[in-house]
PDB file of N, CA, C and O in Angstrom:
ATOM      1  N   UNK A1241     133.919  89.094 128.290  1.00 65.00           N
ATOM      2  CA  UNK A1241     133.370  89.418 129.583  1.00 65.00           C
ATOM      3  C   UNK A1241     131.961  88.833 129.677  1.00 65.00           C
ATOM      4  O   UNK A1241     131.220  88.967 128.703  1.00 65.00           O
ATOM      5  N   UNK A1242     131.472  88.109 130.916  1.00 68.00           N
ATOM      6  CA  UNK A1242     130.100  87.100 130.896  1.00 68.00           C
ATOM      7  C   UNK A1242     129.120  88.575 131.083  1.00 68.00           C
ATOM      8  O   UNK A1242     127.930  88.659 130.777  1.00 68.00           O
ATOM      9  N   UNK A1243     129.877  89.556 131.602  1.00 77.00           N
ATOM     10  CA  UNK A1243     128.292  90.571 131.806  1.00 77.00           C
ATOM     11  C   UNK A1243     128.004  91.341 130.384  1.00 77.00           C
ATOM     12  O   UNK A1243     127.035  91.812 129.789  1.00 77.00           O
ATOM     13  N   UNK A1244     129.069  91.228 130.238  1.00 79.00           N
ATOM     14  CA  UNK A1244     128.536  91.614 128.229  1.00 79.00           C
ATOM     15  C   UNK A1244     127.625  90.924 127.591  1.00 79.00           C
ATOM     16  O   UNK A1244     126.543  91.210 127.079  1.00 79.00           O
ATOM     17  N   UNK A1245     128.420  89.693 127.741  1.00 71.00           N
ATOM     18  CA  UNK A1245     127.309  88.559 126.609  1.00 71.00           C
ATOM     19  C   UNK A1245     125.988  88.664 127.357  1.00 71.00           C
ATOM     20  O   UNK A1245     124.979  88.960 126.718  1.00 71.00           O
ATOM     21  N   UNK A1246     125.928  88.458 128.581  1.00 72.00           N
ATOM     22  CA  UNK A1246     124.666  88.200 129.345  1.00 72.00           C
ATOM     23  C   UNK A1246     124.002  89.525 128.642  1.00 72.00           C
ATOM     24  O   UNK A1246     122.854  89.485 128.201  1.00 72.00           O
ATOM     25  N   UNK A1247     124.659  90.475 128.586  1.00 80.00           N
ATOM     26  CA  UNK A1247     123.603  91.764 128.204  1.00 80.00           C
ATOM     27  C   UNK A1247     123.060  91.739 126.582  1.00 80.00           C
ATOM     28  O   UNK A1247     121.996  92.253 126.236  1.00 80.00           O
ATOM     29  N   UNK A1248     123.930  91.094 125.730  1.00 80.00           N
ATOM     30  CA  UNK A1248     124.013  91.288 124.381  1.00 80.00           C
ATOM     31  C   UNK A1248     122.546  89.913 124.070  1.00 80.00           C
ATOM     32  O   UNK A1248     121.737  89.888 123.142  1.00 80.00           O
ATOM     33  N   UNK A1249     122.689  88.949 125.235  1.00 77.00           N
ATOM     34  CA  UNK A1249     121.769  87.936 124.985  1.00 77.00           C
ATOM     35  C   UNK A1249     120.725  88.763 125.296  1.00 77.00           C
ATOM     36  O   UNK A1249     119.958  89.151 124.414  1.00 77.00           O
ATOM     37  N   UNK A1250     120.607  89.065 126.383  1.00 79.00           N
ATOM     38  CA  UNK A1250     119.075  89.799 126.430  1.00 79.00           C
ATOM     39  C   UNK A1250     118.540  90.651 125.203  1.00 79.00           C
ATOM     40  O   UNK A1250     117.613  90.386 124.438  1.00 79.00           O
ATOM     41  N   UNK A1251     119.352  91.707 125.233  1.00 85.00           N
ATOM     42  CA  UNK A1251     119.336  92.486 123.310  1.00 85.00           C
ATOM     43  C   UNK A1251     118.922  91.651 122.244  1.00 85.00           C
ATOM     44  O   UNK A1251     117.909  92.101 121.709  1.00 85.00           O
ATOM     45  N   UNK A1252     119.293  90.709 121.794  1.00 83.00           N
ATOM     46  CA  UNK A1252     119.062  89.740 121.031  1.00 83.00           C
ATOM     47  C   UNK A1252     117.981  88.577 121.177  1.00 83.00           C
ATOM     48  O   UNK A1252     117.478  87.905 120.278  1.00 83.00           O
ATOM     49  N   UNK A1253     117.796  88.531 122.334  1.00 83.00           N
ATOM     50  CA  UNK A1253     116.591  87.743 122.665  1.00 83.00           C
ATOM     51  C   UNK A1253     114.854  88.634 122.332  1.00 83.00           C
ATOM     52  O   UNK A1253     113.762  88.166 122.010  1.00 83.00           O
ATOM     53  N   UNK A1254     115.257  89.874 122.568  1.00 88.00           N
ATOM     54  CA  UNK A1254     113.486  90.581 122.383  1.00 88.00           C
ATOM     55  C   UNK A1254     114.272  91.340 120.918  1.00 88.00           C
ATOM     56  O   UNK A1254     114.380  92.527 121.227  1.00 88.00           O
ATOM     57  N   UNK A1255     114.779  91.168 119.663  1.00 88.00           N
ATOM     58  CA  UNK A1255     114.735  91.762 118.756  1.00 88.00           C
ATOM     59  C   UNK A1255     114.265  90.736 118.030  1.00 88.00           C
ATOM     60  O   UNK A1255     114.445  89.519 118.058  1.00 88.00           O
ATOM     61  N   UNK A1256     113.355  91.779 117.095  1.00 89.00           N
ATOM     62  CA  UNK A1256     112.536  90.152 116.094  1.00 89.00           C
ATOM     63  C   UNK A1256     113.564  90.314 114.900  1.00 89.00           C
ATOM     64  O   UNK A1256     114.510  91.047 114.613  1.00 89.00           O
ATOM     65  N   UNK A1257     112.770  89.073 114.271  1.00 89.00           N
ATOM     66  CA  UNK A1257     113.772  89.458 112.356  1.00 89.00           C
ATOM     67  C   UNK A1257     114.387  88.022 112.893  1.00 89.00           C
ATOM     68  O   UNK A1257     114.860  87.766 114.001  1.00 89.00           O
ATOM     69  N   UNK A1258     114.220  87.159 111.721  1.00 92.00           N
ATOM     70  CA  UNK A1258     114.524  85.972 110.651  1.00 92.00           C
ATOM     71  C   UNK A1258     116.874  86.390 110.797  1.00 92.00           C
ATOM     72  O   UNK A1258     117.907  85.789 111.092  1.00 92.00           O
ATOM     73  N   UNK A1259     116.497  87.512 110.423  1.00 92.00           N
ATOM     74  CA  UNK A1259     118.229  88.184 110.057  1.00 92.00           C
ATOM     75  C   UNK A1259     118.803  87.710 111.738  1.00 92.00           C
ATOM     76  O   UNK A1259     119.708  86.876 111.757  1.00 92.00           O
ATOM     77  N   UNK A1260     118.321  88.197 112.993  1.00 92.00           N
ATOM     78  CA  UNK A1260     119.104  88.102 114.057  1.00 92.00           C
ATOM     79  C   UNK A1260     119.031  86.329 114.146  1.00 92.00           C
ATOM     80  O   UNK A1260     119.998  85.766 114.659  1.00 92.00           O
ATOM     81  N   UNK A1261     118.171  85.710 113.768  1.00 93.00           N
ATOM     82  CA  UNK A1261     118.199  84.082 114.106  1.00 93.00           C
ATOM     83  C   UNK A1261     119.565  83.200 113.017  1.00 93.00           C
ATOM     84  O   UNK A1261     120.382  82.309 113.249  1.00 93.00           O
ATOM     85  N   UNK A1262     119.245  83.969 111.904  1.00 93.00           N
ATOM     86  CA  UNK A1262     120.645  83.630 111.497  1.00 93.00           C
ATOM     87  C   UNK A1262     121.942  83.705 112.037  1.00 93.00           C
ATOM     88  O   UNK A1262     122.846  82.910 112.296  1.00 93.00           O
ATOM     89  N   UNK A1263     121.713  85.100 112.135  1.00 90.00           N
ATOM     90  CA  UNK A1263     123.488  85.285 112.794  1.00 90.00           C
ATOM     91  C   UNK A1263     123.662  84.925 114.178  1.00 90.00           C
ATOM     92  O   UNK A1263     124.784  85.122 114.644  1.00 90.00           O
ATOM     93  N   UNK A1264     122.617  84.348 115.060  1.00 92.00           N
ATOM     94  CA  UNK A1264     122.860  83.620 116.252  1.00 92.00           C
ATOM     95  C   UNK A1264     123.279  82.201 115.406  1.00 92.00           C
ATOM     96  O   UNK A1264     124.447  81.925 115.680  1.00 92.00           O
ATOM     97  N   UNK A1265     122.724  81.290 114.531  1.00 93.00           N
ATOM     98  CA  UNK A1265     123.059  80.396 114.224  1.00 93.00           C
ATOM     99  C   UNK A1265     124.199  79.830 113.840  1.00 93.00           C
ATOM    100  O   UNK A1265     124.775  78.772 114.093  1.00 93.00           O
ATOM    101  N   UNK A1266     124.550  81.446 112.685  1.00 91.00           N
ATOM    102  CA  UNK A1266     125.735  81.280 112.495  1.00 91.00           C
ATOM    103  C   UNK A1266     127.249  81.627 113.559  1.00 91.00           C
ATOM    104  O   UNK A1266     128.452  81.526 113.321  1.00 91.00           O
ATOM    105  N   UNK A1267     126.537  82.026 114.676  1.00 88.00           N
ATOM    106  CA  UNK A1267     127.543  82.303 115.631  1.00 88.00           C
ATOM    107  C   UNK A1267     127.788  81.225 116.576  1.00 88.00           C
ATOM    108  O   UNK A1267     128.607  81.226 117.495  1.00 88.00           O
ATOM    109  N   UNK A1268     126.895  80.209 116.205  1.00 90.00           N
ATOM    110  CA  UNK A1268     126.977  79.510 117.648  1.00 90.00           C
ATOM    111  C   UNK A1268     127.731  77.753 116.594  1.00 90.00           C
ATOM    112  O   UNK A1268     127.787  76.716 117.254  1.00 90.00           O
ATOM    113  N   UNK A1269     128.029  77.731 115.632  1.00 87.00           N
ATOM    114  CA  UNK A1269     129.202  77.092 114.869  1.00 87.00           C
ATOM    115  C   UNK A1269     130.324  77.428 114.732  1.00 87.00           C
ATOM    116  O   UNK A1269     131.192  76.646 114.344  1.00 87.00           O
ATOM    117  N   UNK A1270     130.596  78.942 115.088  1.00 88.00           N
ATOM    118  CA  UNK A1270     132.063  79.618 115.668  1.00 88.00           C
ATOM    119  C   UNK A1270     132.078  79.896 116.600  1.00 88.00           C
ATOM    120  O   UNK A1270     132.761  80.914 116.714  1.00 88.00           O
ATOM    121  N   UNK A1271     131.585  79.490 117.718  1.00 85.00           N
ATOM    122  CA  UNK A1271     131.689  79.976 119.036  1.00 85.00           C
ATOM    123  C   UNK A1271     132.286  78.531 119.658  1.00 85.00           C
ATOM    124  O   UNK A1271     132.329  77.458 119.056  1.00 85.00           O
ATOM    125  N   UNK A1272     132.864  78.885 121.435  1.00 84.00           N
ATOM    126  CA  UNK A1272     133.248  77.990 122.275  1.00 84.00           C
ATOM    127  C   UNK A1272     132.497  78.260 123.310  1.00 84.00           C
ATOM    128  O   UNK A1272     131.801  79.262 123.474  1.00 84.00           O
ATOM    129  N   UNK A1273     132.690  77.018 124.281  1.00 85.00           N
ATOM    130  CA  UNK A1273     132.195  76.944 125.661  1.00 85.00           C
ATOM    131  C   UNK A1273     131.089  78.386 125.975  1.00 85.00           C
ATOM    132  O   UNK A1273     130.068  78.682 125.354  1.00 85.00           O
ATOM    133  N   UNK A1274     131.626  78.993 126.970  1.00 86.00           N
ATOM    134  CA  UNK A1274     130.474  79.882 127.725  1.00 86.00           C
ATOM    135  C   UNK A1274     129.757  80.688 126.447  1.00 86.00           C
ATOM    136  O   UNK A1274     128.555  80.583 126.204  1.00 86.00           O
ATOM    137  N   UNK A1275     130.614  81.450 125.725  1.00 87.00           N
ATOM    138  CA  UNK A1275     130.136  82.159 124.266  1.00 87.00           C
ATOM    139  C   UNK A1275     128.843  81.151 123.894  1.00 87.00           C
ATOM    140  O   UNK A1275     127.666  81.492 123.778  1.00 87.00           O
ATOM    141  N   UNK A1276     129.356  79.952 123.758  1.00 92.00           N
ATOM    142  CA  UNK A1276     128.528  79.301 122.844  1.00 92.00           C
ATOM    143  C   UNK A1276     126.968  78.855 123.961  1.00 92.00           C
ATOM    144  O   UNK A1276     125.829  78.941 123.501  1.00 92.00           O
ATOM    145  N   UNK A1277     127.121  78.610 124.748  1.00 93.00           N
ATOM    146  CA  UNK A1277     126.158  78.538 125.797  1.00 93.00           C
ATOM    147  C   UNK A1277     125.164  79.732 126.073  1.00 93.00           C
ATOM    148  O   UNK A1277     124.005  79.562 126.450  1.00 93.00           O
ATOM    149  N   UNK A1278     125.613  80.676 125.896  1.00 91.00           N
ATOM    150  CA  UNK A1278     124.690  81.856 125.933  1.00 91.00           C
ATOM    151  C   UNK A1278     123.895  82.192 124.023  1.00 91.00           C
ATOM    152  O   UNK A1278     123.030  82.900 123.507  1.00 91.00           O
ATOM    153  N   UNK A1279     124.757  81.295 123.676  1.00 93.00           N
ATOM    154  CA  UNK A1279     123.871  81.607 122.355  1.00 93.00           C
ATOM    155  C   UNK A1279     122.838  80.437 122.375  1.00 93.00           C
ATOM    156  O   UNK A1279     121.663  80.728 122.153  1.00 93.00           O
ATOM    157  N   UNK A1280     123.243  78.879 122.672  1.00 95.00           N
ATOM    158  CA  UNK A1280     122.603  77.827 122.657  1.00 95.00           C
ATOM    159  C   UNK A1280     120.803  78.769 123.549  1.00 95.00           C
ATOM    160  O   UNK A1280     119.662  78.913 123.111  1.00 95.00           O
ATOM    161  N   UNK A1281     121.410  79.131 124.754  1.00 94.00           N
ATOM    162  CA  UNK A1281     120.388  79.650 125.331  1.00 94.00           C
ATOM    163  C   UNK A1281     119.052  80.969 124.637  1.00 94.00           C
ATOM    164  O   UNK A1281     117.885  81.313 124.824  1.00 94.00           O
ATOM    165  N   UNK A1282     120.187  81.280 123.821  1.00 94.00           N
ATOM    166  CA  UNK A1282     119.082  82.871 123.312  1.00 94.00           C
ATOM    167  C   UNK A1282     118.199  82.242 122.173  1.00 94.00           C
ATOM    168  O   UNK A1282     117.077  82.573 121.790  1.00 94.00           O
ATOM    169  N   UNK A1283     119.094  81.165 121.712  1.00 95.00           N
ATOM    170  CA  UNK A1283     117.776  80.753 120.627  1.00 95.00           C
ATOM    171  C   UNK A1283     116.784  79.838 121.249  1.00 95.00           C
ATOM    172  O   UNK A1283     115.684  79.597 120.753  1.00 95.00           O
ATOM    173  N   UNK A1284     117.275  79.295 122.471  1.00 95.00           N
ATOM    174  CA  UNK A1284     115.800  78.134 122.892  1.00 95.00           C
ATOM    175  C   UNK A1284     114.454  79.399 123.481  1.00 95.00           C
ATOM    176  O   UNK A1284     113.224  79.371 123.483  1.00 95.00           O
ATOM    177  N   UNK A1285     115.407  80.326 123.891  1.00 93.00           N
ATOM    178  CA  UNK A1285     114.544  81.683 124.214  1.00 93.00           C
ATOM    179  C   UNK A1285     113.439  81.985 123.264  1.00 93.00           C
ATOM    180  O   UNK A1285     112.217  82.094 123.356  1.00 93.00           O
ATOM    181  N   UNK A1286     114.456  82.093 122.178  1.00 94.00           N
ATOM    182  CA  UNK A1286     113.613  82.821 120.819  1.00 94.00           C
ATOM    183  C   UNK A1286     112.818  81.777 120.562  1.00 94.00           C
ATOM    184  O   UNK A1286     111.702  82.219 120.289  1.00 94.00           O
ATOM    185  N   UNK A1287     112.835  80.929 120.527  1.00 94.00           N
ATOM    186  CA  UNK A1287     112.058  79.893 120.442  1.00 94.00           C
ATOM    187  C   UNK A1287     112.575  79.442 118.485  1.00 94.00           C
ATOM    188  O   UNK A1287     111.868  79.015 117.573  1.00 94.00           O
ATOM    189  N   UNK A1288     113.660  79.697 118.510  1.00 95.00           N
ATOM    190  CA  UNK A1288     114.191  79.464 116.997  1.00 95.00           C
ATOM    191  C   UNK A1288     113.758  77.951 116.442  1.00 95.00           C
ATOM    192  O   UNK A1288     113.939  76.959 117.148  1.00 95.00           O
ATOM    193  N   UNK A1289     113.277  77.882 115.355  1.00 94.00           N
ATOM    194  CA  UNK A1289     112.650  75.962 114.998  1.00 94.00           C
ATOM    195  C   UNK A1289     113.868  75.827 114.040  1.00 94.00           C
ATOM    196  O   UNK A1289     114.293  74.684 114.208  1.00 94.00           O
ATOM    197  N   UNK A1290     114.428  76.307 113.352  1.00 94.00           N
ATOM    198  CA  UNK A1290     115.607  76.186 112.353  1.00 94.00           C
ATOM    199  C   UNK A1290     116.748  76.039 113.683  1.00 94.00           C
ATOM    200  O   UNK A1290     117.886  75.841 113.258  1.00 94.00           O
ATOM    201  N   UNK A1291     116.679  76.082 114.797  1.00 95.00           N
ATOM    202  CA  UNK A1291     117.936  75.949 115.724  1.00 95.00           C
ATOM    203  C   UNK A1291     117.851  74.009 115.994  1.00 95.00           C
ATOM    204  O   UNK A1291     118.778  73.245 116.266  1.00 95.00           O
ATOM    205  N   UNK A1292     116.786  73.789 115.842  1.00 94.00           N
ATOM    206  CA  UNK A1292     116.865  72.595 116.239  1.00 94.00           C
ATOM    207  C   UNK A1292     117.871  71.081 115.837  1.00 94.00           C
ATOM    208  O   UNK A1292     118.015  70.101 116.568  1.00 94.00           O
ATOM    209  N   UNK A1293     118.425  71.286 114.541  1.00 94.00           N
ATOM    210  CA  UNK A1293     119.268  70.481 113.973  1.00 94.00           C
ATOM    211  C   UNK A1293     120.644  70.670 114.592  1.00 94.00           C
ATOM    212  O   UNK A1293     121.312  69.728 115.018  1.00 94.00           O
ATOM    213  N   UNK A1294     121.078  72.110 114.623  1.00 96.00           N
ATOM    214  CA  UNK A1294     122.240  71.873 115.393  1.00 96.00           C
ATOM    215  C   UNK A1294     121.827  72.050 116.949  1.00 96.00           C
ATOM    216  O   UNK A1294     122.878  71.977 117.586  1.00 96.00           O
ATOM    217  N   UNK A1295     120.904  72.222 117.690  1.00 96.00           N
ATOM    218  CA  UNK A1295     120.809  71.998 118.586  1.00 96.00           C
ATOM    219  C   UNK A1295     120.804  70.704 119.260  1.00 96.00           C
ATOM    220  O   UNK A1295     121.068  70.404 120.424  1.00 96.00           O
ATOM    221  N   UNK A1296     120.428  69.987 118.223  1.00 94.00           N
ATOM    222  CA  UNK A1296     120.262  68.203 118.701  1.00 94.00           C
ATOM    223  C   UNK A1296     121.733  67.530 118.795  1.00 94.00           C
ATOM    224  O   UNK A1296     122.146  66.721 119.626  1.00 94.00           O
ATOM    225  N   UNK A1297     122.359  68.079 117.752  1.00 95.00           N
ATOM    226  CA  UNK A1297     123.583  67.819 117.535  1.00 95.00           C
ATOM    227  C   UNK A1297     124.180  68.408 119.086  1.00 95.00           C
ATOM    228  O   UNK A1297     125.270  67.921 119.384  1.00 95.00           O
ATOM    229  N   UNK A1298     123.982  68.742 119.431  1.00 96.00           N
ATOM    230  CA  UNK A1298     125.326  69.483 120.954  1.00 96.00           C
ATOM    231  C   UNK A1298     124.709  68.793 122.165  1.00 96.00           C
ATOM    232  O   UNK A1298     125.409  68.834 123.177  1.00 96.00           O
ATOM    233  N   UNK A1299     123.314  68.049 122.281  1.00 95.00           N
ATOM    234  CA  UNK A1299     122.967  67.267 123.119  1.00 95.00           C
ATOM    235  C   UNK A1299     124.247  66.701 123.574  1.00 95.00           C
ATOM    236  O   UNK A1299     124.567  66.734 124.763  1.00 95.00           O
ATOM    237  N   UNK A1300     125.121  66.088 122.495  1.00 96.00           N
ATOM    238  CA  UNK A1300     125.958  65.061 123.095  1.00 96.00           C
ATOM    239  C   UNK A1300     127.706  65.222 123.245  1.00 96.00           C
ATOM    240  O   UNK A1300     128.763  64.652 123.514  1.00 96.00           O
ATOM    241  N   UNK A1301     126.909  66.750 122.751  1.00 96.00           N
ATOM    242  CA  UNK A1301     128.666  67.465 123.326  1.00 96.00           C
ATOM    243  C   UNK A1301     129.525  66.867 124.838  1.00 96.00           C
ATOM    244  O   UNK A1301     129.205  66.780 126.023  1.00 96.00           O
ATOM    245  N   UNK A1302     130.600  66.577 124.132  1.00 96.00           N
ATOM    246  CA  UNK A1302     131.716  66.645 125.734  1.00 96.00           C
ATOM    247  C   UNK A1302     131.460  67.357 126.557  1.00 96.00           C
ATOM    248  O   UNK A1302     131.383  66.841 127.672  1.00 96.00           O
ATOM    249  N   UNK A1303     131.289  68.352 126.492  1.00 96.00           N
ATOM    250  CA  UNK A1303     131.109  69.103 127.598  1.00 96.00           C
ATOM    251  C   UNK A1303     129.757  69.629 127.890  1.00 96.00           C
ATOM    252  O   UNK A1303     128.993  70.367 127.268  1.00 96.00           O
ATOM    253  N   UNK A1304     129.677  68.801 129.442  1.00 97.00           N
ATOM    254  CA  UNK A1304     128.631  68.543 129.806  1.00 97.00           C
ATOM    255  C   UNK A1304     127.769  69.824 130.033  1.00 97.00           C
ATOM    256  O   UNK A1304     126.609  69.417 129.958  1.00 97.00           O
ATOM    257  N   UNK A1305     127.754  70.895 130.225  1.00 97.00           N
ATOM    258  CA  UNK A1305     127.287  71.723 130.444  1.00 97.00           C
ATOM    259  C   UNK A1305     126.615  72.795 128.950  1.00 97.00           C
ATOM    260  O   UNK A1305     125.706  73.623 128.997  1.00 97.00           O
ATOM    261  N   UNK A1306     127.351  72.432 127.896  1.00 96.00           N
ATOM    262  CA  UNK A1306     126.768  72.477 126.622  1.00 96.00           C
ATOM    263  C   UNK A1306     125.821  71.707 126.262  1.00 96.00           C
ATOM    264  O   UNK A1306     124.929  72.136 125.531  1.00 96.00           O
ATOM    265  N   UNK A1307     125.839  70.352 126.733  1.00 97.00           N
ATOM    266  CA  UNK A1307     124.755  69.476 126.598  1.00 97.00           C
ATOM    267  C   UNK A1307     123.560  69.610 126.631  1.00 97.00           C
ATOM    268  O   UNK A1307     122.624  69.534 125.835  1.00 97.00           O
ATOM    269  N   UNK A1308     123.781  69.925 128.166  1.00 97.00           N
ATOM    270  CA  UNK A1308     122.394  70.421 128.990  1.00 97.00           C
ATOM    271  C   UNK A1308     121.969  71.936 128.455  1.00 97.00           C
ATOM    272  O   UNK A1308     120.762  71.943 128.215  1.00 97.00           O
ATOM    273  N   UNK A1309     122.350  72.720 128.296  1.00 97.00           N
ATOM    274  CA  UNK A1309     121.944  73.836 127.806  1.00 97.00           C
ATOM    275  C   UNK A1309     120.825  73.470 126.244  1.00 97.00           C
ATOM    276  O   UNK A1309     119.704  73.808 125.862  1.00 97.00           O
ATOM    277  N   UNK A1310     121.761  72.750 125.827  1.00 97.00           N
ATOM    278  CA  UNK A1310     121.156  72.091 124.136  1.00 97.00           C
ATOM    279  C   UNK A1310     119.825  72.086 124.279  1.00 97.00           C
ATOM    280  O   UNK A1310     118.873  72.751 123.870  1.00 97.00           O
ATOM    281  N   UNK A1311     120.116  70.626 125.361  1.00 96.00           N
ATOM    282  CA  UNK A1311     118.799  69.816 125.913  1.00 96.00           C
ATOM    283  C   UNK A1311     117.706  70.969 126.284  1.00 96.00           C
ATOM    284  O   UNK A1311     116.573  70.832 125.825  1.00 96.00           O
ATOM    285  N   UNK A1312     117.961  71.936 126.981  1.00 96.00           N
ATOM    286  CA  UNK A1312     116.781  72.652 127.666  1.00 96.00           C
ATOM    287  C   UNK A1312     116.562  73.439 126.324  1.00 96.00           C
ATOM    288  O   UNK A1312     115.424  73.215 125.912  1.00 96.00           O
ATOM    289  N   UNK A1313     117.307  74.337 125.454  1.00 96.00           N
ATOM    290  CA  UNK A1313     117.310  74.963 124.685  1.00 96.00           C
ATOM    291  C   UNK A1313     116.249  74.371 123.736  1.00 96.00           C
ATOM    292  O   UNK A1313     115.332  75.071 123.307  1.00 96.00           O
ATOM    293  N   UNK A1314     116.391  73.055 123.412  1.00 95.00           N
ATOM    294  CA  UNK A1314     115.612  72.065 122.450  1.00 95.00           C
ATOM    295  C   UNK A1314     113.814  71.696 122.675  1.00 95.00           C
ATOM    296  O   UNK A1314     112.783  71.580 122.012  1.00 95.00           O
ATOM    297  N   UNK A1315     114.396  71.610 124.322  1.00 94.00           N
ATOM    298  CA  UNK A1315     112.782  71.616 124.809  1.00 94.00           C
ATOM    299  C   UNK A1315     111.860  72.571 124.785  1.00 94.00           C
ATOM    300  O   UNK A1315     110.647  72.390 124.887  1.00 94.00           O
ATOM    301  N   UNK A1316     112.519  73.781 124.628  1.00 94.00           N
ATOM    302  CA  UNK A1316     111.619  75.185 125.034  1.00 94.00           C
ATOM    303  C   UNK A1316     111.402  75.054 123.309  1.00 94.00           C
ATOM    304  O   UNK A1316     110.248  75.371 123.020  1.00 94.00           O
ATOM    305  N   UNK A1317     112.158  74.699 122.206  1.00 93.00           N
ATOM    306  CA  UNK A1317     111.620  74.911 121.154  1.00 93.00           C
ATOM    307  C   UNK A1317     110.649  73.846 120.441  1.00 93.00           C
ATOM    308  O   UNK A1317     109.826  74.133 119.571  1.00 93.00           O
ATOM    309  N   UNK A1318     110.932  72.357 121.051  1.00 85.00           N
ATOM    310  CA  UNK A1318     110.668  71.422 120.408  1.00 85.00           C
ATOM    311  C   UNK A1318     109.614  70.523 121.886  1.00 85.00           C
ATOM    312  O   UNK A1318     109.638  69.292 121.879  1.00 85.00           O
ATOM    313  N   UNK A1319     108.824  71.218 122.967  1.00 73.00           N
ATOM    314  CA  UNK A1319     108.475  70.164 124.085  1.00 73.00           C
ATOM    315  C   UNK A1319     107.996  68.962 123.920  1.00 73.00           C
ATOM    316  O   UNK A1319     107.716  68.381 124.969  1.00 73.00           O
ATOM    317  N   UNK A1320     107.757  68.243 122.676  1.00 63.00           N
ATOM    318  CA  UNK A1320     108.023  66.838 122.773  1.00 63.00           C
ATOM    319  C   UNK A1320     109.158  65.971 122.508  1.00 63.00           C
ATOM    320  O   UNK A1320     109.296  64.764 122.311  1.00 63.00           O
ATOM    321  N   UNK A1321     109.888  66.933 122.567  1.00 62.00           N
ATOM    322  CA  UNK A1321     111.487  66.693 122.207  1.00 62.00           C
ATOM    323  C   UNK A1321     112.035  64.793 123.050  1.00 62.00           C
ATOM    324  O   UNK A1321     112.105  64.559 124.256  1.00 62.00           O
ATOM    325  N   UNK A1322     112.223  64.133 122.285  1.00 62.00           N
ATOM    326  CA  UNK A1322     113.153  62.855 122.654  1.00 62.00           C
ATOM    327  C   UNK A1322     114.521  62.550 123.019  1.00 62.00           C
ATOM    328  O   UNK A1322     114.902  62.603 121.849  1.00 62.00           O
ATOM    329  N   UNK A1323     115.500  62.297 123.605  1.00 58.00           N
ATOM    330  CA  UNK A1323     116.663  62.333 122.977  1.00 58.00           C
ATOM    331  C   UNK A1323     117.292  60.761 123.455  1.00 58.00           C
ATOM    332  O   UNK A1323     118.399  60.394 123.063  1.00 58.00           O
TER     333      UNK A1323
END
């Protein structure tokens, strides 16, 4: 359900701890489409710097809308970001 995740992102976006950046990380290598988009998003939030490797990597995801999420996700962590 999108109003779940939307809620669970917010939850996860203002909890601190090293521990929640992991298990977004590790969730967003088992996740799909929208799932995975709301996680791409909670870590450019968090401003995660360990997100950035696989974040660069989904820049060039098929699906375009993962892309762009990457992309913005990348910038909020990385603003001199290239791609």
């Amino acid at each position: 359900n999108r109003e779940i995740l939307e809620k669970a992102a917010k939850q996860l976006e203002r909890m601190p701890g090293r521990e929640v950046d992991s298990a977004l990380l590790d969730a967003l290598a088992a996740t799909q489409r929208t799932v995975r988009i709301g996680i791409i998003n909670t870590l450019g939030n968090r401003q995660v710097f360990r997100a950035r490797v696989p974040l660069k990597a989904l820049v060039t995801d098929p699906d375009p809308a993962t892309a762009e999420a990457a992309r913005a996700a990348f910038a909020k962590i990385d603003a001199h970001a290239e791609f």
